PDB file of C-alpha atoms in Angstrom:
ATOM      1  CA  MET B   1       1.206   2.073  -4.955  1.00 90.00           C
ATOM      2  CA  SER B   2       4.152   4.851  -4.392  1.00 91.00           C
ATOM      3  CA  LEU B   3       0.920   7.346  -4.513  1.00 92.00           C
ATOM      4  CA  ILE B   4      -0.793   4.988  -1.262  1.00 94.00           C
ATOM      5  CA  ARG B   5       2.900   4.618   0.323  1.00 93.00           C
ATOM      6  CA  GLN B   6       3.107   8.442   0.571  1.00 92.00           C
ATOM      7  CA  HIS B   7      -0.055   8.891   2.284  1.00 91.00           C
ATOM      8  CA  GLY B   8      -0.251   6.200   4.478  1.00 90.00           C
ATOM      9  CA  SER B   9      -3.756   5.200   2.913  1.00 94.00           C
ATOM     10  CA  ALA B  10      -6.138   6.540   0.294  1.00 95.00           C
ATOM     11  CA  PRO B  11      -9.296   5.905  -1.349  1.00 95.00           C
ATOM     12  CA  LYS B  12     -10.324   4.905  -4.727  1.00 95.00           C
ATOM     13  CA  ALA B  13     -11.350   8.350  -5.873  1.00 93.00           C
ATOM     14  CA  GLU B  14      -8.446  10.082  -4.333  1.00 94.00           C
ATOM     15  CA  ILE B  15      -6.615   7.795  -6.360  1.00 96.00           C
ATOM     16  CA  ALA B  16      -8.298   8.530  -9.670  1.00 96.00           C
ATOM     17  CA  GLN B  17      -8.211  12.606  -8.731  1.00 96.00           C
ATOM     18  CA  LYS B  18      -4.620  12.740  -7.843  1.00 95.00           C
ATOM     19  CA  THR B  19      -2.716  10.358 -10.415  1.00 94.00           C
ATOM     20  CA  GLY B  20      -5.587  11.103 -13.336  1.00 96.00           C
ATOM     21  CA  LEU B  21      -6.517   7.703 -14.229  1.00 96.00           C
ATOM     22  CA  SER B  22     -10.393   7.349 -14.647  1.00 96.00           C
ATOM     23  CA  ALA B  23     -12.383   5.784 -11.883  1.00 95.00           C
ATOM     24  CA  GLN B  24     -13.146   1.937 -14.040  1.00 97.00           C
ATOM     25  CA  ALA B  25      -8.835   2.504 -14.614  1.00 97.00           C
ATOM     26  CA  VAL B  26      -8.312   2.496 -10.539  1.00 97.00           C
ATOM     27  CA  THR B  27     -10.930   0.004  -9.396  1.00 97.00           C
ATOM     28  CA  VAL B  28      -9.101  -2.748 -12.050  1.00 98.00           C
ATOM     29  CA  ILE B  29      -5.627  -2.224 -11.162  1.00 97.00           C
ATOM     30  CA  ILE B  30      -6.587  -1.694  -6.710  1.00 97.00           C
ATOM     31  CA  ASN B  31      -8.916  -4.917  -6.913  1.00 97.00           C
ATOM     32  CA  SER B  32      -5.136  -7.072  -8.721  1.00 97.00           C
ATOM     33  CA  LEU B  33      -3.110  -5.691  -6.028  1.00 97.00           C
ATOM     34  CA  GLU B  34      -5.682  -6.428  -3.535  1.00 97.00           C
ATOM     35  CA  ALA B  35      -5.989  -9.957  -4.964  1.00 97.00           C
ATOM     36  CA  GLU B  36      -2.383 -10.288  -5.013  1.00 97.00           C
ATOM     37  CA  SER B  37      -2.455  -9.033  -1.176  1.00 96.00           C
ATOM     38  CA  LEU B  38      -0.249  -6.434  -1.486  1.00 97.00           C
ATOM     39  CA  LEU B  39      -2.862  -3.819  -0.583  1.00 97.00           C
ATOM     40  CA  ILE B  40      -5.764  -3.641   1.929  1.00 97.00           C
ATOM     41  CA  ARG B  41      -8.961  -2.244   2.921  1.00 96.00           C
ATOM     42  CA  LYS B  42      -8.834   0.290   6.266  1.00 95.00           C
ATOM     43  CA  ALA B  43     -11.691   0.806   8.126  1.00 94.00           C
ATOM     44  CA  PRO B  44     -15.286   2.371   6.329  1.00 93.00           C
ATOM     45  CA  GLN B  45     -15.007   6.611   6.988  1.00 90.00           C
ATOM     46  CA  ARG B  46     -18.197   8.763   6.780  1.00 87.00           C
ATOM     47  CA  GLY B  47     -18.440  11.691   5.571  1.00 80.00           C
ATOM     48  CA  ARG B  48     -21.446  13.845   5.366  1.00 75.00           C
ATOM     49  CA  VAL B  49     -23.431  12.409   2.432  1.00 82.00           C
ATOM     50  CA  GLY B  50     -23.237   9.574   0.311  1.00 83.00           C
ATOM     51  CA  GLN B  51     -21.739   6.162   1.206  1.00 86.00           C
ATOM     52  CA  PRO B  52     -18.703   5.954   3.296  1.00 90.00           C
ATOM     53  CA  THR B  53     -15.018   6.112   1.977  1.00 92.00           C
ATOM     54  CA  ILE B  54     -12.332   2.928   2.176  1.00 94.00           C
ATOM     55  CA  PRO B  55      -9.618   4.091   2.234  1.00 96.00           C
ATOM     56  CA  PHE B  56      -6.728   1.503   0.925  1.00 97.00           C
ATOM     57  CA  ALA B  57      -3.432   0.983   2.661  1.00 97.00           C
ATOM     58  CA  LEU B  58      -0.220  -1.311   1.586  1.00 97.00           C
ATOM     59  CA  ASN B  59      -0.388  -4.819   3.114  1.00 97.00           C
ATOM     60  CA  PRO B  60       3.135  -5.239   5.126  1.00 96.00           C
ATOM     61  CA  ASP B  61       2.881  -8.730   4.923  1.00 96.00           C
ATOM     62  CA  GLY B  62       2.193  -7.904   1.175  1.00 96.00           C
ATOM     63  CA  ALA B  63       5.848  -8.473   0.391  1.00 96.00           C
ATOM     64  CA  PHE B  64       8.849  -8.751   2.118  1.00 97.00           C
ATOM     65  CA  GLY B  65      12.303  -7.318   1.357  1.00 97.00           C
ATOM     66  CA  VAL B  66      16.074  -9.100   2.182  1.00 97.00           C
ATOM     67  CA  GLY B  67      18.838  -6.832   3.404  1.00 96.00           C
ATOM     68  CA  LEU B  68      22.634  -8.530   3.861  1.00 97.00           C
ATOM     69  CA  LYS B  69      25.886  -6.865   4.741  1.00 97.00           C
ATOM     70  CA  VAL B  70      28.826  -8.680   5.098  1.00 97.00           C
ATOM     71  CA  GLY B  71      31.812  -7.603   6.544  1.00 97.00           C
ATOM     72  CA  ARG B  72      35.243  -8.897   7.195  1.00 96.00           C
ATOM     73  CA  ARG B  73      34.460 -10.256  10.838  1.00 97.00           C
ATOM     74  CA  SER B  74      30.607 -10.328  10.995  1.00 97.00           C
ATOM     75  CA  PHE B  75      27.428 -10.154   8.601  1.00 96.00           C
ATOM     76  CA  ASP B  76      24.446  -8.167   9.588  1.00 96.00           C
ATOM     77  CA  LEU B  77      20.799 -10.004   7.919  1.00 97.00           C
ATOM     78  CA  THR B  78      17.883  -7.380   7.546  1.00 97.00           C
ATOM     79  CA  LEU B  79      13.960  -8.522   7.226  1.00 97.00           C
ATOM     80  CA  ILE B  80      11.645  -5.034   5.645  1.00 97.00           C
ATOM     81  CA  ASP B  81       8.173  -5.697   5.346  1.00 96.00           C
ATOM     82  CA  LEU B  82       6.397  -3.855   2.081  1.00 94.00           C
ATOM     83  CA  VAL B  83       6.091  -0.469   4.610  1.00 94.00           C
ATOM     84  CA  GLY B  84       9.288  -0.692   5.434  1.00 93.00           C
ATOM     85  CA  ASN B  85       9.250  -1.501   8.775  1.00 95.00           C
ATOM     86  CA  ILE B  86      12.399  -3.805  10.370  1.00 95.00           C
ATOM     87  CA  ARG B  87      11.666  -6.810  11.343  1.00 91.00           C
TER      88      ARG B  87
END
């Protein structure tokens, strides 16, 4: 997930190449993360030959974090999605 977070999106072949994992291992991991709604498929990208590549990206609605800052006279509450956007 950190590789996808750094690059915004990446197809399975690129993930396998950059991590050193086998294509089968990457497929199993991506399928698991996709089933948990942490990853989403983006629009297929056509190349010159062969099947189009399907990049995967983090699902902004896949997980959320909450930040709370408490001061003497006030408090700030922040909700952050999986991509890092403040909501």
